[in-house]
Coordinates of C-alpha atoms and ligand atoms in Angstrom, one line a residue:
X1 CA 240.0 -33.7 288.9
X2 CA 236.6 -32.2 288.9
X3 CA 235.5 -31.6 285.1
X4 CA 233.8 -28.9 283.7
X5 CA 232.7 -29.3 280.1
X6 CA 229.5 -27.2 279.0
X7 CA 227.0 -27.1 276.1
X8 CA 225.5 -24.0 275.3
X9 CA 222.9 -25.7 272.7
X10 CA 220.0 -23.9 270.3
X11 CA 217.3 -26.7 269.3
X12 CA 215.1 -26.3 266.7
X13 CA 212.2 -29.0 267.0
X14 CA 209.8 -30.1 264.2
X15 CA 207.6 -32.9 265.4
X16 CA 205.4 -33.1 262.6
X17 CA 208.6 -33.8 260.5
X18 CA 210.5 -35.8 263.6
X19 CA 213.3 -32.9 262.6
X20 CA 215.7 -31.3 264.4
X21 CA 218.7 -28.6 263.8
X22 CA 221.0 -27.9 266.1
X23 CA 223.7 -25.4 266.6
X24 CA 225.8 -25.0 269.8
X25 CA 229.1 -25.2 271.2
X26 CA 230.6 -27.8 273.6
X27 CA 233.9 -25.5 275.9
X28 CA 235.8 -28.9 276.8
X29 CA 237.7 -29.0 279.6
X30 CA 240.6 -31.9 279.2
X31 CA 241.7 -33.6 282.3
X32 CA 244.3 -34.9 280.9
X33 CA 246.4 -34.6 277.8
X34 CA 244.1 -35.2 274.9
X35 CA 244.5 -35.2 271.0
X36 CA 241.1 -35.8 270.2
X37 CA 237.2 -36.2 271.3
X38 CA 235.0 -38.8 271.0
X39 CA 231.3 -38.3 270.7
X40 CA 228.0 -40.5 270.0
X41 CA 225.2 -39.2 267.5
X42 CA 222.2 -40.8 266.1
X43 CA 223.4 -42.0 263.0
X44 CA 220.1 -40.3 261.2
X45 CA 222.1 -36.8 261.7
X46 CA 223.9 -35.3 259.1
X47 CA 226.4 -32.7 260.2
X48 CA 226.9 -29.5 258.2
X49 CA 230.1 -28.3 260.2
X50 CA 232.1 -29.2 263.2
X51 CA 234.9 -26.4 264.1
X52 CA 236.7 -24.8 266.8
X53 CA 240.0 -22.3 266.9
X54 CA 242.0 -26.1 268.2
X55 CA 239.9 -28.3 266.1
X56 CA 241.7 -29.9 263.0
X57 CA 239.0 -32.4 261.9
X58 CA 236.4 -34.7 262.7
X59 CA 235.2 -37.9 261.0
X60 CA 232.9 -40.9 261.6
X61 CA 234.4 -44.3 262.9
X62 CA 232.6 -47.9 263.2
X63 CA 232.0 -48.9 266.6
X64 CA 234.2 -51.9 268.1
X65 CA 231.4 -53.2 269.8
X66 CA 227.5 -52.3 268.8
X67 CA 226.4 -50.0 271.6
X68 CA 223.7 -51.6 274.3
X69 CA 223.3 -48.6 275.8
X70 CA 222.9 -46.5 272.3
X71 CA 222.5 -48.9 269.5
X72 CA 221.1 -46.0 266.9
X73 CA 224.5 -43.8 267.7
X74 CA 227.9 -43.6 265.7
X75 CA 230.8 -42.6 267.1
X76 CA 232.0 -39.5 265.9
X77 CA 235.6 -38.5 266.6
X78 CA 237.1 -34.8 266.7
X79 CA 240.9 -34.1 266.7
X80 CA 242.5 -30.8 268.0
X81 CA 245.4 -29.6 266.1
X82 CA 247.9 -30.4 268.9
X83 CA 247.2 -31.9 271.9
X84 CA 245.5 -30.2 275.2
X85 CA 247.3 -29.2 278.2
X86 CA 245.5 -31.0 281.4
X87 CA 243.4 -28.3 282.7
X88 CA 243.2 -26.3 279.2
X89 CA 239.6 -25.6 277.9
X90 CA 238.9 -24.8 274.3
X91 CA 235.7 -25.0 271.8
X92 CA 233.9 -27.6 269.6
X93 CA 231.3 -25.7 267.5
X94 CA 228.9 -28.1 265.5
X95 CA 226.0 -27.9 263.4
X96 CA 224.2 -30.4 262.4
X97 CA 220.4 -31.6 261.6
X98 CA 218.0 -34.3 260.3
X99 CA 214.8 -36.3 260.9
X100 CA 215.3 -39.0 263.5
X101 CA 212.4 -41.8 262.7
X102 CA 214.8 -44.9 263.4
X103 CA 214.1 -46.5 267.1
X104 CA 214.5 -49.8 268.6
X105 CA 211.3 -51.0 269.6
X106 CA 211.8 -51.0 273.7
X107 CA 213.8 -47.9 273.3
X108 CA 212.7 -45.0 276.1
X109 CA 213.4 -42.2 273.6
X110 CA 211.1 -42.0 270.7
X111 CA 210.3 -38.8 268.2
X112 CA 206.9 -39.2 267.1
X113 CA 204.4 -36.4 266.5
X114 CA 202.7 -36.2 270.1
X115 CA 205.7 -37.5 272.5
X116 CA 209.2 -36.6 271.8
X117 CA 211.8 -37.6 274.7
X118 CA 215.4 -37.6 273.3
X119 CA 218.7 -38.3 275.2
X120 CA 221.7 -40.2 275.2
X121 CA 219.6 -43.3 274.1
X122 CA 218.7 -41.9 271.3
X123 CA 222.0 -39.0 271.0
X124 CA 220.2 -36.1 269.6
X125 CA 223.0 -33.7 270.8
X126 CA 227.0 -35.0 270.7
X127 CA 227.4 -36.6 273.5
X128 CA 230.9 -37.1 275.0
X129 CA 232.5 -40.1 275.8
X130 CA 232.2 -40.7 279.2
X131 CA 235.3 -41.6 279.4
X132 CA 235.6 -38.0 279.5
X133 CA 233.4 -36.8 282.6
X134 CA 230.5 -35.3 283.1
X135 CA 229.2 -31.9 281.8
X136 CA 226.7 -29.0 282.8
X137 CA 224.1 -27.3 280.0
X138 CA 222.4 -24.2 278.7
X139 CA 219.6 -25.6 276.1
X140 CA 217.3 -23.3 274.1
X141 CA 214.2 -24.7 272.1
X142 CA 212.4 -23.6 269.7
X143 CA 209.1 -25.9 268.8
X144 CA 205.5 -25.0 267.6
X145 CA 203.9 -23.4 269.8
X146 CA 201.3 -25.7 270.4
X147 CA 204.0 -28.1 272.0
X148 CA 205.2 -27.7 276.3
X149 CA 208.8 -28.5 276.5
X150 CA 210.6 -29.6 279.3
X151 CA 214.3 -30.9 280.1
X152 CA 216.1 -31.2 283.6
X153 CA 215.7 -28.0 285.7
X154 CA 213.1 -25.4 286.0
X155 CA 211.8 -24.2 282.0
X156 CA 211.2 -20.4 280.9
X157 CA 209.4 -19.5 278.2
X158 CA 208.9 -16.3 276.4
X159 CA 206.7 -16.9 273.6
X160 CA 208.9 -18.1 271.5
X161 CA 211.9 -20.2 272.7
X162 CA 212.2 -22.2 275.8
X163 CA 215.1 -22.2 278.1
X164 CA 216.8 -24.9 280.3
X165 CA 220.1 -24.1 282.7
X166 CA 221.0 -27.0 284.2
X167 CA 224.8 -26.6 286.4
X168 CA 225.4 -29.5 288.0
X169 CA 227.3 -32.1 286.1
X170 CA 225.6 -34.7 284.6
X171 CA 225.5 -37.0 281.7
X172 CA 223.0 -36.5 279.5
X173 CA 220.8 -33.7 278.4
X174 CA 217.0 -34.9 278.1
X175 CA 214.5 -33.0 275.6
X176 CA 210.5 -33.5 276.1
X177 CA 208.1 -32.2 274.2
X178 CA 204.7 -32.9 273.5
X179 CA 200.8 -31.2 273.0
X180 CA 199.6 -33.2 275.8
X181 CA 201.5 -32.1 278.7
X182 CA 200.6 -31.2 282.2
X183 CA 202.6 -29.2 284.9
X184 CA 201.7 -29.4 289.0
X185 CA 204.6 -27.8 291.3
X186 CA 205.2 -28.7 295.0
X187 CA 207.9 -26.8 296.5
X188 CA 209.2 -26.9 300.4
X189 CA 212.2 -24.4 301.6
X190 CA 214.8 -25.0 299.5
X191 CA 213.5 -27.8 297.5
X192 CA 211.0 -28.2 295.0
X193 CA 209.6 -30.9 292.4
X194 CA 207.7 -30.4 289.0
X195 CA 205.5 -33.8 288.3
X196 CA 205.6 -33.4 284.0
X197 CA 202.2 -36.0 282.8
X198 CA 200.1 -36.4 280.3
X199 CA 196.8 -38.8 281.7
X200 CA 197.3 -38.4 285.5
X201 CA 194.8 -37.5 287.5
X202 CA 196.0 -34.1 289.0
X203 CA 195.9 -35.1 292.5
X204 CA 197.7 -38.1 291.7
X205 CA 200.5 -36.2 290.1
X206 CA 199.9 -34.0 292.9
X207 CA 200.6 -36.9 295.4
X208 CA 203.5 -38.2 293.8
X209 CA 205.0 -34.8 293.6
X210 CA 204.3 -34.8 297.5
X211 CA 206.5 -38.3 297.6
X212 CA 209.2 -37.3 296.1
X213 CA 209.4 -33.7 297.9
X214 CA 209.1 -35.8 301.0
X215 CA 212.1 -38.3 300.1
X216 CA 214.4 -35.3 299.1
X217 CA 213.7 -34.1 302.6
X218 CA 214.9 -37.4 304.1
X219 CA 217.8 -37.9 302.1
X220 CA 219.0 -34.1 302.4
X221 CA 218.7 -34.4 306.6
X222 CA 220.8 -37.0 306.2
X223 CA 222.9 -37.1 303.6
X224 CA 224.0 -33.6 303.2
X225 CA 225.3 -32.5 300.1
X226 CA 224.1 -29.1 298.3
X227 CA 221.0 -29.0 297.5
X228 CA 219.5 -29.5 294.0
X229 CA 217.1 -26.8 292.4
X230 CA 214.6 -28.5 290.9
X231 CA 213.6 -32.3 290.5
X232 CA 211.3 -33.2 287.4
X233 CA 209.5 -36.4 287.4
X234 CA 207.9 -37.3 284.2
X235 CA 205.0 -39.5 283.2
X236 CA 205.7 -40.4 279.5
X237 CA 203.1 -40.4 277.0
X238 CA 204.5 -43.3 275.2
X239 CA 203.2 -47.2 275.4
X240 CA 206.8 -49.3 275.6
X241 CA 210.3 -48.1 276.9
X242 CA 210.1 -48.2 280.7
X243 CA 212.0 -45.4 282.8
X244 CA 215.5 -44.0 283.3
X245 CA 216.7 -41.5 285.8
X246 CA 219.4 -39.0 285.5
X247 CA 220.5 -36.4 288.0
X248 CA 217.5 -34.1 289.2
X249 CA 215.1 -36.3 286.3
X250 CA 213.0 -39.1 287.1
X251 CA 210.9 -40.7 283.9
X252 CA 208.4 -43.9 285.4
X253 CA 207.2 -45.4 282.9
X254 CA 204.2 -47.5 283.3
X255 CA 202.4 -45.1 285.7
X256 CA 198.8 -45.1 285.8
X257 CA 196.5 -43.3 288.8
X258 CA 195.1 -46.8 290.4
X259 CA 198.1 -48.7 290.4
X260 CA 199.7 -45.4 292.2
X261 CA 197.5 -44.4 294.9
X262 CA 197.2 -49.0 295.3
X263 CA 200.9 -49.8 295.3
X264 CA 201.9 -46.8 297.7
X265 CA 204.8 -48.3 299.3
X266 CA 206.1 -50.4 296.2
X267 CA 206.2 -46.8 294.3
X268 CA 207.8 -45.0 297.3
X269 CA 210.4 -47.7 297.2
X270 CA 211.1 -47.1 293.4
X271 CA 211.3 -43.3 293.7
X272 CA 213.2 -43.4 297.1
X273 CA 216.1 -45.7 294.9
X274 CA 216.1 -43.0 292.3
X275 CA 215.6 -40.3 294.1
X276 CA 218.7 -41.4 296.8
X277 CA 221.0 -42.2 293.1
X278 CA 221.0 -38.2 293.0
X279 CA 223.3 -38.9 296.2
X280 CA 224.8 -42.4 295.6
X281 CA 226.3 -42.5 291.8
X282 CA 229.8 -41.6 292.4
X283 CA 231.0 -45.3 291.6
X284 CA 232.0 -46.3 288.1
X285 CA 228.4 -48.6 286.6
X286 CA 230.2 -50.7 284.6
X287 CA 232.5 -52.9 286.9
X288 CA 231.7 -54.4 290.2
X289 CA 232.1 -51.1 292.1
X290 CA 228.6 -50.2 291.0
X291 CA 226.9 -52.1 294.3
X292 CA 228.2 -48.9 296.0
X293 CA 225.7 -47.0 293.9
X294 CA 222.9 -49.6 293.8
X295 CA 222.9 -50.9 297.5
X296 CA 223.4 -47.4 298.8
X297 CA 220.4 -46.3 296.7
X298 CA 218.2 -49.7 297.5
X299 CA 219.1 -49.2 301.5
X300 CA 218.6 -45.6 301.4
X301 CA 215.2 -46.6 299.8
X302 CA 214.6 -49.2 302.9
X303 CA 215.3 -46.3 305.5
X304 CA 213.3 -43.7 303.7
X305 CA 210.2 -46.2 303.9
X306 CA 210.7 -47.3 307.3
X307 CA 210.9 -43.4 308.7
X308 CA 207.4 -43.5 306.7
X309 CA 205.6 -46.5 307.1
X310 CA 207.2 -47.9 310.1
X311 CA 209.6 -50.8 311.0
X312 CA 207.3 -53.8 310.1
X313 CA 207.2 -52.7 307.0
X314 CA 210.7 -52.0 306.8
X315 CA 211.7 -55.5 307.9
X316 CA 208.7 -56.8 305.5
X317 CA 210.8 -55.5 302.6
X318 CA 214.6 -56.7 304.9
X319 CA 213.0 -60.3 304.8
X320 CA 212.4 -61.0 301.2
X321 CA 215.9 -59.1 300.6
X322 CA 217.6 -61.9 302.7
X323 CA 215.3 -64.6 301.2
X324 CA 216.9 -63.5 297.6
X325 CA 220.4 -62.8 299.2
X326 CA 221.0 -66.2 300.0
X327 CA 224.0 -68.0 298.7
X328 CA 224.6 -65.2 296.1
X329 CA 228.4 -64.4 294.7
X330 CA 230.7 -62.6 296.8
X331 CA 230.4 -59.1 296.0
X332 CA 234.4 -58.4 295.9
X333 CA 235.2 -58.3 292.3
X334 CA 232.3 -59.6 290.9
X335 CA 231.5 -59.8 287.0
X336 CA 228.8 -56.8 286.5
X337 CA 228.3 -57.2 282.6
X338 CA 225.4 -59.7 283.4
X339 CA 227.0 -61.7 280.3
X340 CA 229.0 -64.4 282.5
X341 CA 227.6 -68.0 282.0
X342 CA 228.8 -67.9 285.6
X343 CA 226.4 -64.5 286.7
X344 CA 223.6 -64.2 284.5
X345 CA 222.1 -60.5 284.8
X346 CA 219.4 -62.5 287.8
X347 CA 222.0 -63.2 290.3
X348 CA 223.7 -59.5 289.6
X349 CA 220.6 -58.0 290.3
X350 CA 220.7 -60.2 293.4
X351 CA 223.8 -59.1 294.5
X352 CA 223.1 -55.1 293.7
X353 CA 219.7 -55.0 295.3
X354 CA 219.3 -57.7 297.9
X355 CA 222.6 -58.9 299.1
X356 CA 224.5 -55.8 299.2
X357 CA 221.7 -54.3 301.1
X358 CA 221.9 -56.9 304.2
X359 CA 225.1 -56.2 304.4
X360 CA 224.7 -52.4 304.9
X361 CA 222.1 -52.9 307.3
X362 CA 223.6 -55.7 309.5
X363 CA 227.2 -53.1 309.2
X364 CA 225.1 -50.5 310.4
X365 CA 223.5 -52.3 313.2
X366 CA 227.2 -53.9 314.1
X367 CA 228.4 -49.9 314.4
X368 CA 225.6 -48.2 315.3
X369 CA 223.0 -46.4 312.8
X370 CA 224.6 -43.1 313.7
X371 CA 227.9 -44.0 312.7
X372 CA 226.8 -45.9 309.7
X373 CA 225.1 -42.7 309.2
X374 CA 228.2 -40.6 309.2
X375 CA 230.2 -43.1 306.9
X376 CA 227.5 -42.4 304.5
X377 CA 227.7 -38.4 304.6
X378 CA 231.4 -38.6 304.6
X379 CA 230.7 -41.1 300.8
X380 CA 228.6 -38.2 299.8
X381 CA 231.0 -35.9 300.8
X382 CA 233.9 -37.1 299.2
X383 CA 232.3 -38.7 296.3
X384 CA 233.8 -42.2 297.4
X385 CA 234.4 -44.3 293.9
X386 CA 235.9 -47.5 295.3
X387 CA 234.8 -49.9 297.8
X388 CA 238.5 -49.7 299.5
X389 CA 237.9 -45.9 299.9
X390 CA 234.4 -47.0 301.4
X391 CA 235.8 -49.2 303.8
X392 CA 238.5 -46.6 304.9
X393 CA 235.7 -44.4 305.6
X394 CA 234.2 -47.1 307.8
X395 CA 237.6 -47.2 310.0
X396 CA 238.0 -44.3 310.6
X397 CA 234.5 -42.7 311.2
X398 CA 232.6 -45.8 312.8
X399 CA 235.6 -48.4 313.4
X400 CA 238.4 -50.9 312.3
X401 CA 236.5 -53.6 313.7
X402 CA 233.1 -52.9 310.9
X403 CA 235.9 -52.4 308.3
X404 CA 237.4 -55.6 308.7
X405 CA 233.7 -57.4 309.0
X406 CA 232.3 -55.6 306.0
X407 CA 235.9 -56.5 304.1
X408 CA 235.3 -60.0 304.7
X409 CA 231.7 -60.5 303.9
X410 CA 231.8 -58.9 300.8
X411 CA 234.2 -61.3 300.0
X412 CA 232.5 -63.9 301.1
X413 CA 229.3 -66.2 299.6
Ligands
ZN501 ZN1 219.6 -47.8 290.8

């Protein structure tokens, strides 16, 4: 069942301090029969109230295993008075404030004076369980006025507060704000992306913004899907952390104007991956299933540059991916966490990027590009989660034959 949880959220942003109050409401939507709620929040937060017409109580709990993904969080739980009906929606009003100020070191969400970036790395906002689905947002900020603010989507501001609607589900809600930063728009029919920077050249951000409106185009034609709004990419103005992507969001960290405009085709690899995830990330992350998400992406990326820079370039690319697929695991089943003595994180990332990757392309060359083409619309489509629902798929719209091929080589080494 399609979920539809949403924040409405008011911000209150203090960068001088690193403070923050928040009120909002989450209206939770439970699939299933639930008693209670869990959510993640930076354990620098103090809450002042959490209530709701169904909510009995809420209280702090250890985590079983320290969080990778949000190691500053605790895990906050919220019980409903009796348990929801699937399908019944109620909601969880909080308010809650503090100064954040603690950070790992290679974290990608800081809040220091000139740069603040918060999301689910650094949970400024409660955010649900996953476990729970994906959610929608309206966010409202309020911030000196010397500071631009940006999140996912398209911002307004009147003067005073700015606001973010963002209605497609996703699974975090990303706040930037900072003195420094810069806005160029390129828009097409239907499509259009804001490059957010803060020591770009403007025709470089121009450029990229250019890329990226460009790739959209691709993977729209071909893909299908609806459409989405607006797609940010931001330069960061911070030293360490890297980049992430979320739906419609793209954060690259490390981006500087020469390397840019001298690594063309490296970067429009790296923002054709990202930008195709915003079609391919139906699959579960955590368990093997994920190579739906990450070959689909990295192969996506291999067609996008090929329609641009032509076929040797394309098989350029094929050729090292074969080189590094070589006597990799089987892909059927295989342990994703990156922590087995017997698949260190190198030879996941070789099964993700490289080998699933030949696979897709010598499937689609076995079938035919078109109907590899329409088993990847139909994916889209249907938001295929499983590689058995993929390989039905292949049966029945290129043919039994591919199913059976694919079946066995992702089984095999
Ligand atoms: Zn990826």
């Amino acid at each position: 069942m399609e979920n539809s949880h949403h924040y409405d959220i008011h911000l209150e942003l203090k960068p001088a301090e690193q403070r923050l109050a928040v009120e909002g409401k989450l209206t939770f939507a439970a699939a299933a029969s639930v008693q209670s709620v869990i959510f993640y929040l930076h354990s620098q937060l103090e809450v002042g109230d959490i209530s709701g017409e169904l909510v009995s109580g809420y209280g702090f709990q250890e985590m079983a295993a320290p969080g990778v993904f949000f190691p500053m969080a605790r895990m906050l739980r919220v019980t409903f008075t009796r348990p929801l009906a699937p399908g019944e929606q109620t909601e969880i009003r909080f308010r809650y404030g503090g100064a954040i100020t603690q950070w790992p070191t290679w974290s990608a969400n800081v809040v220091s004076p000139g740069w603040i970036e918060m999301g689910l790395y650094l949970p400024w906002f409660p955010l649900l369980d996953k476990e729970f689905g994906s959610f929608t947002y309206d966010l409202s900020v309020d911030c000196d006025p010397a500071y631009q603010v940006r999140s996912s989507g398209a911002p307004a501001y009147d003067g005073k507060t700015w606001r973010f609607s963002w209605d497609r589900p996703t699974n975090d809600i990303v706040v930037i704000a900072s003195p420094d930063l810069k806005t160029v728009t390129v828009e097409a029919p239907g499509c259009r992306v804001d490059v957010h920077y803060v020591s770009l050249q403007e025709a470089t951000a121009h450029q990229i913004g250019e890329d990226l409106l460009w790739l959209l185009a691709r993977f729209s034609e071909w893909y299908g899907g609806p459409p989405l709004p607006v797609v940010s990419l931001v330069q960061p103005g911070r030293a360490s952390g890297g980049g992430y992507s979320r739906l419609g969001l793209v954060v690259m960290g490390g981006l500087v104007d020469q390397a840019y405009m001298e690594k063309r085709k490296q970067y429009a690899r790296y923002l054709a991956h990202e930008a195709a995830h915003f079609w391919f990330s139906s699959a579960p992350t955590a368990t093997w299933e994920d190579w739906l998400n990450e070959s689909f992406s990295e192969y996506s990326a291999l067609l996008a540059l090929r329609e641009k820079y032509g076929s040797d370039v394309f098989e350029e690319f094929m050729a090292i991916k074969r080189e590094k697929a070589l006597g990799a695991a089987p892909i059927w089943g295989f342990d994703r966490s990156g922590a087995s003595p017997d698949l260190p994180m190198g030879e996941v990332e070789a099964i993700l990027y490289h080998k699933g990757v030949v696979l897709l392309h010598t499937l689609s060359e076995r079938v035919g590009p078109m109907k590899f083409m329409q088993v990847c619309r139909e994916m889209v489509a249907q938001k295929t989660q499983t590689t058995a629902g993929f390989l039905a798929l292949v049966a029945s719209y290129a043919d039994q034959c591919g199913a059976e091929w694919m079946e066995e080589a992702l089984k095999a080494r």
